[in-house]
C-alpha positions as MATLAB code, in Angstrom:
seq = 'XXXXXXXXXXXXXXXXXXXXXXXXXXXXXXXXXXXXXXXXXXXXXXXXXXXXXXXXXXXXXXXXXXXXXXXXXXXXXXXXXXXXXXXXXXXXXXXXXXXXXXXXXXXXXXXXXXXXXXXXXXXXXXXXXXXXXXXXXXXXXXXXXXXXXXXXXXXXXXXXXXXXXXXXXXXXXXXXXXXXXXXXXXXXXXXXXXXXXXXXXXXXXXXXXXXXXXXXXXXXXXXXXXXXXXX';
ca = [
      -7.996  -37.667  -28.032;
     -10.782  -35.327  -29.111;
     -12.283  -37.819  -31.574;
     -11.814  -40.679  -29.110;
     -13.914  -38.766  -26.586;
     -16.557  -37.885  -29.168;
     -16.780  -41.373  -30.755;
     -15.816  -43.687  -27.877;
     -17.528  -46.760  -29.352;
     -15.225  -46.785  -32.397;
     -11.782  -48.360  -32.323;
      -8.596  -46.492  -33.276;
      -8.642  -47.627  -36.905;
     -12.291  -46.649  -37.288;
     -11.620  -43.186  -35.871;
      -8.771  -42.738  -38.369;
     -11.217  -43.664  -41.139;
     -13.686  -41.073  -39.855;
     -10.972  -38.400  -39.982;
      -9.938  -39.493  -43.450;
     -13.490  -39.488  -44.856;
     -14.330  -36.054  -43.468;
     -11.088  -34.219  -44.261;
     -10.902  -31.102  -46.410;
      -8.713  -31.323  -49.497;
      -5.444  -29.495  -48.921;
      -4.788  -28.691  -52.557;
      -1.409  -30.421  -52.390;
      -1.025  -33.695  -54.269;
       1.146  -35.423  -51.651;
      -1.326  -34.675  -48.872;
      -4.483  -35.479  -50.840;
      -3.486  -38.985  -51.941;
      -5.197  -42.090  -50.596;
      -2.669  -42.573  -47.794;
      -2.392  -38.991  -46.631;
      -4.521  -36.363  -44.952;
      -5.639  -33.045  -46.332;
      -6.823  -30.696  -43.621;
      -8.516  -32.426  -40.694;
     -12.071  -31.272  -40.101;
     -12.841  -32.123  -36.490;
     -16.281  -30.534  -36.664;
     -17.327  -32.865  -39.498;
     -15.596  -35.859  -37.900;
     -17.669  -35.353  -34.754;
     -20.728  -36.191  -36.864;
     -19.459  -39.639  -37.884;
     -18.323  -41.205  -41.139;
     -18.385  -39.323  -44.418;
     -17.789  -42.494  -46.453;
     -18.080  -46.227  -45.804;
     -15.220  -47.378  -48.000;
     -15.510  -50.894  -46.528;
     -17.914  -52.676  -44.185;
     -18.146  -51.006  -40.764;
     -19.369  -52.683  -37.564;
     -20.356  -50.377  -34.710;
     -20.822  -51.757  -31.175;
     -22.378  -49.397  -28.630;
     -22.682  -50.355  -24.946;
     -25.491  -48.287  -23.420;
     -24.331  -49.160  -19.896;
     -21.292  -46.914  -20.429;
     -23.562  -43.894  -20.881;
     -22.910  -40.768  -22.924;
     -22.333  -41.271  -26.636;
     -22.099  -45.038  -26.068;
     -25.782  -44.935  -25.121;
     -27.116  -42.483  -27.703;
     -25.509  -40.834  -30.715;
     -26.417  -39.475  -34.141;
     -24.322  -39.413  -37.299;
     -25.268  -36.265  -39.222;
     -22.967  -36.457  -42.240;
     -24.120  -37.495  -45.716;
     -22.494  -40.933  -45.919;
     -21.419  -42.383  -49.265;
     -19.262  -45.324  -50.288;
     -19.617  -48.970  -51.183;
     -19.509  -50.393  -47.662;
     -22.108  -51.878  -45.336;
     -23.067  -50.661  -41.862;
     -23.627  -53.233  -39.097;
     -25.024  -52.020  -35.768;
     -24.385  -54.114  -32.617;
     -24.635  -53.504  -28.873;
     -27.347  -52.044  -26.653;
     -26.937  -48.370  -27.586;
     -29.017  -46.249  -29.953;
     -27.487  -44.910  -33.181;
     -29.336  -42.362  -35.316;
     -28.641  -41.556  -38.969;
     -29.801  -38.138  -40.163;
     -27.829  -37.533  -43.370;
     -28.819  -37.851  -47.022;
     -26.954  -41.139  -47.237;
     -26.000  -43.018  -50.399;
     -23.743  -45.857  -49.187;
     -24.414  -48.943  -51.262;
     -23.531  -51.977  -49.126;
     -26.710  -52.153  -47.078;
     -27.485  -51.959  -43.376;
     -27.800  -54.655  -40.702;
     -29.246  -54.096  -37.230;
     -28.329  -56.907  -34.843;
     -28.805  -55.338  -31.391;
     -29.943  -52.151  -29.685;
     -31.661  -49.469  -31.740;
     -31.046  -47.864  -35.106;
     -33.018  -44.716  -35.931;
     -33.828  -43.293  -39.356;
     -33.950  -39.520  -38.909;
     -33.988  -38.717  -42.625;
     -35.748  -40.290  -45.630;
     -32.382  -41.473  -47.043;
     -30.899  -42.635  -43.742;
     -30.104  -46.185  -44.906;
     -28.481  -45.471  -48.253;
     -29.142  -47.557  -51.356;
     -28.809  -51.184  -50.221;
     -30.809  -53.781  -48.296;
     -31.925  -53.319  -44.707;
     -31.890  -56.411  -42.471;
     -33.235  -56.184  -38.920;
     -31.961  -59.325  -37.191;
     -32.688  -57.994  -33.682;
     -33.236  -54.819  -31.709;
     -35.535  -51.946  -32.679;
     -35.729  -50.109  -35.983;
     -36.951  -46.566  -35.258;
     -38.570  -44.641  -38.120;
     -38.732  -40.975  -37.159;
     -38.028  -39.078  -40.384;
     -40.279  -36.214  -41.484;
     -41.199  -38.211  -44.591;
     -41.235  -41.877  -45.587;
     -37.884  -43.677  -45.373;
     -36.781  -45.296  -48.629;
     -34.929  -48.632  -48.748;
     -33.051  -49.061  -52.016;
     -33.077  -52.877  -51.889;
     -34.933  -55.484  -49.821;
     -36.201  -55.251  -46.246;
     -36.107  -58.259  -43.911;
     -37.252  -58.263  -40.290;
     -36.615  -61.304  -38.074;
     -38.846  -62.714  -35.347;
     -36.937  -61.176  -32.415;
     -36.844  -57.659  -33.915;
     -39.217  -54.699  -33.783;
     -40.197  -51.883  -36.121;
     -41.089  -48.665  -34.278;
     -42.530  -46.019  -36.610;
     -43.751  -42.623  -35.435;
     -46.551  -42.006  -37.921;
     -47.820  -38.578  -38.884;
     -48.966  -36.390  -41.771;
     -47.387  -36.582  -45.246;
     -46.018  -40.095  -44.810;
     -44.009  -39.324  -41.674;
     -42.658  -42.559  -40.202;
     -43.538  -44.675  -43.231;
     -41.322  -47.108  -45.128;
     -40.934  -47.458  -48.897;
     -39.051  -50.586  -49.991;
     -37.866  -50.665  -53.601;
     -37.391  -54.444  -53.427;
     -39.095  -57.154  -51.374;
     -40.289  -56.866  -47.776;
     -40.261  -59.999  -45.573;
     -41.941  -59.380  -42.227;
     -42.016  -60.968  -38.776;
     -41.410  -59.814  -35.215;
     -43.170  -56.814  -33.679;
     -44.712  -53.571  -34.883;
     -44.858  -50.834  -32.219;
     -46.521  -47.698  -33.507;
     -46.535  -44.229  -31.968;
     -48.528  -41.345  -33.459;
     -46.681  -38.056  -33.875;
     -47.546  -35.193  -31.566;
     -50.576  -33.345  -32.924;
     -51.557  -36.189  -35.286;
     -55.012  -37.469  -34.326;
     -56.518  -39.607  -37.108;
     -60.262  -40.195  -36.787;
     -61.623  -43.717  -36.268;
     -61.711  -45.490  -39.610;
     -58.564  -43.779  -40.922;
     -56.394  -46.106  -43.007;
     -52.637  -45.546  -43.085;
     -50.580  -47.485  -45.637;
     -47.316  -47.124  -43.769;
     -45.296  -49.736  -45.684;
     -45.048  -50.037  -49.453;
     -42.840  -52.555  -51.278;
     -42.348  -54.381  -54.532;
     -43.797  -57.404  -52.741;
     -44.741  -58.234  -49.148;
     -44.482  -61.629  -47.469;
     -45.011  -62.610  -43.837;
     -46.787  -60.701  -41.088;
     -45.921  -59.004  -37.821;
     -46.322  -61.399  -34.908;
     -47.486  -58.645  -32.553;
     -48.913  -55.179  -33.233;
     -49.432  -52.342  -30.760;
     -50.402  -48.694  -31.264;
     -50.043  -46.441  -28.262;
     -53.480  -45.261  -27.110;
     -55.494  -46.767  -29.972;
     -57.275  -49.912  -31.071;
     -56.179  -50.894  -34.555;
     -56.182  -53.588  -37.182;
     -53.581  -54.410  -39.817;
     -54.196  -55.543  -43.394;
     -51.485  -57.104  -45.547;
     -51.630  -56.699  -49.302;
     -49.301  -57.987  -52.010;
     -47.381  -54.691  -52.096;
     -48.259  -52.891  -48.870;
     -49.299  -52.963  -45.221;
     -52.177  -50.794  -44.002;
     -53.019  -49.815  -40.441;
     -56.638  -48.907  -39.624;
     -57.370  -46.739  -36.600;
     -60.485  -48.165  -34.939;
     -60.715  -45.932  -31.881;
     -59.138  -45.124  -28.564;
     -58.000  -47.983  -26.363;
];
């Protein structure tokens, strides 16, 4: 009941997986096997999955309010699985994640709150808003693909805050909606290479930067935003 209240957007099987992947080893062989539980750690389970052993689809309905509308998984998530985000809610990932199956955003919002939020695989943004709010650049271990009905929303600041580093290829479309971090006031003429990749194809269909006039330049391995002045 406690975990159901804390993670209401997960089904019963998913909540059991959360408990299993955040348990503390009991030290007893019969309890620590793959089908048993060690010691349940409800504090860790409240912060979401510890491992994505298989593909996980999360559907959050913001109209239900509470954690259905906005939640953050704080654990360091490993495993071979893939994370798929659906529904109108906002899910944040703040752990040093290493799951290998990649990430897909179909609806709502998915927020990177740490540089390793999306693990080691590809990131595909089919719809919704990708929010980049880590203190440093977010690294994508594979390829990045953004579809025409999706948006990237970086909060750019000093030391690469809000940037994106793609180890593979970046294929761009859709919108770019930029916010500048509080206290960050780049002078007119400042160039910010906020996206770096092995290769870049495509362009954003629409670009907006709150409070500023800007231009965007696309290179073979990066995208650079130039601050031209206040709007």
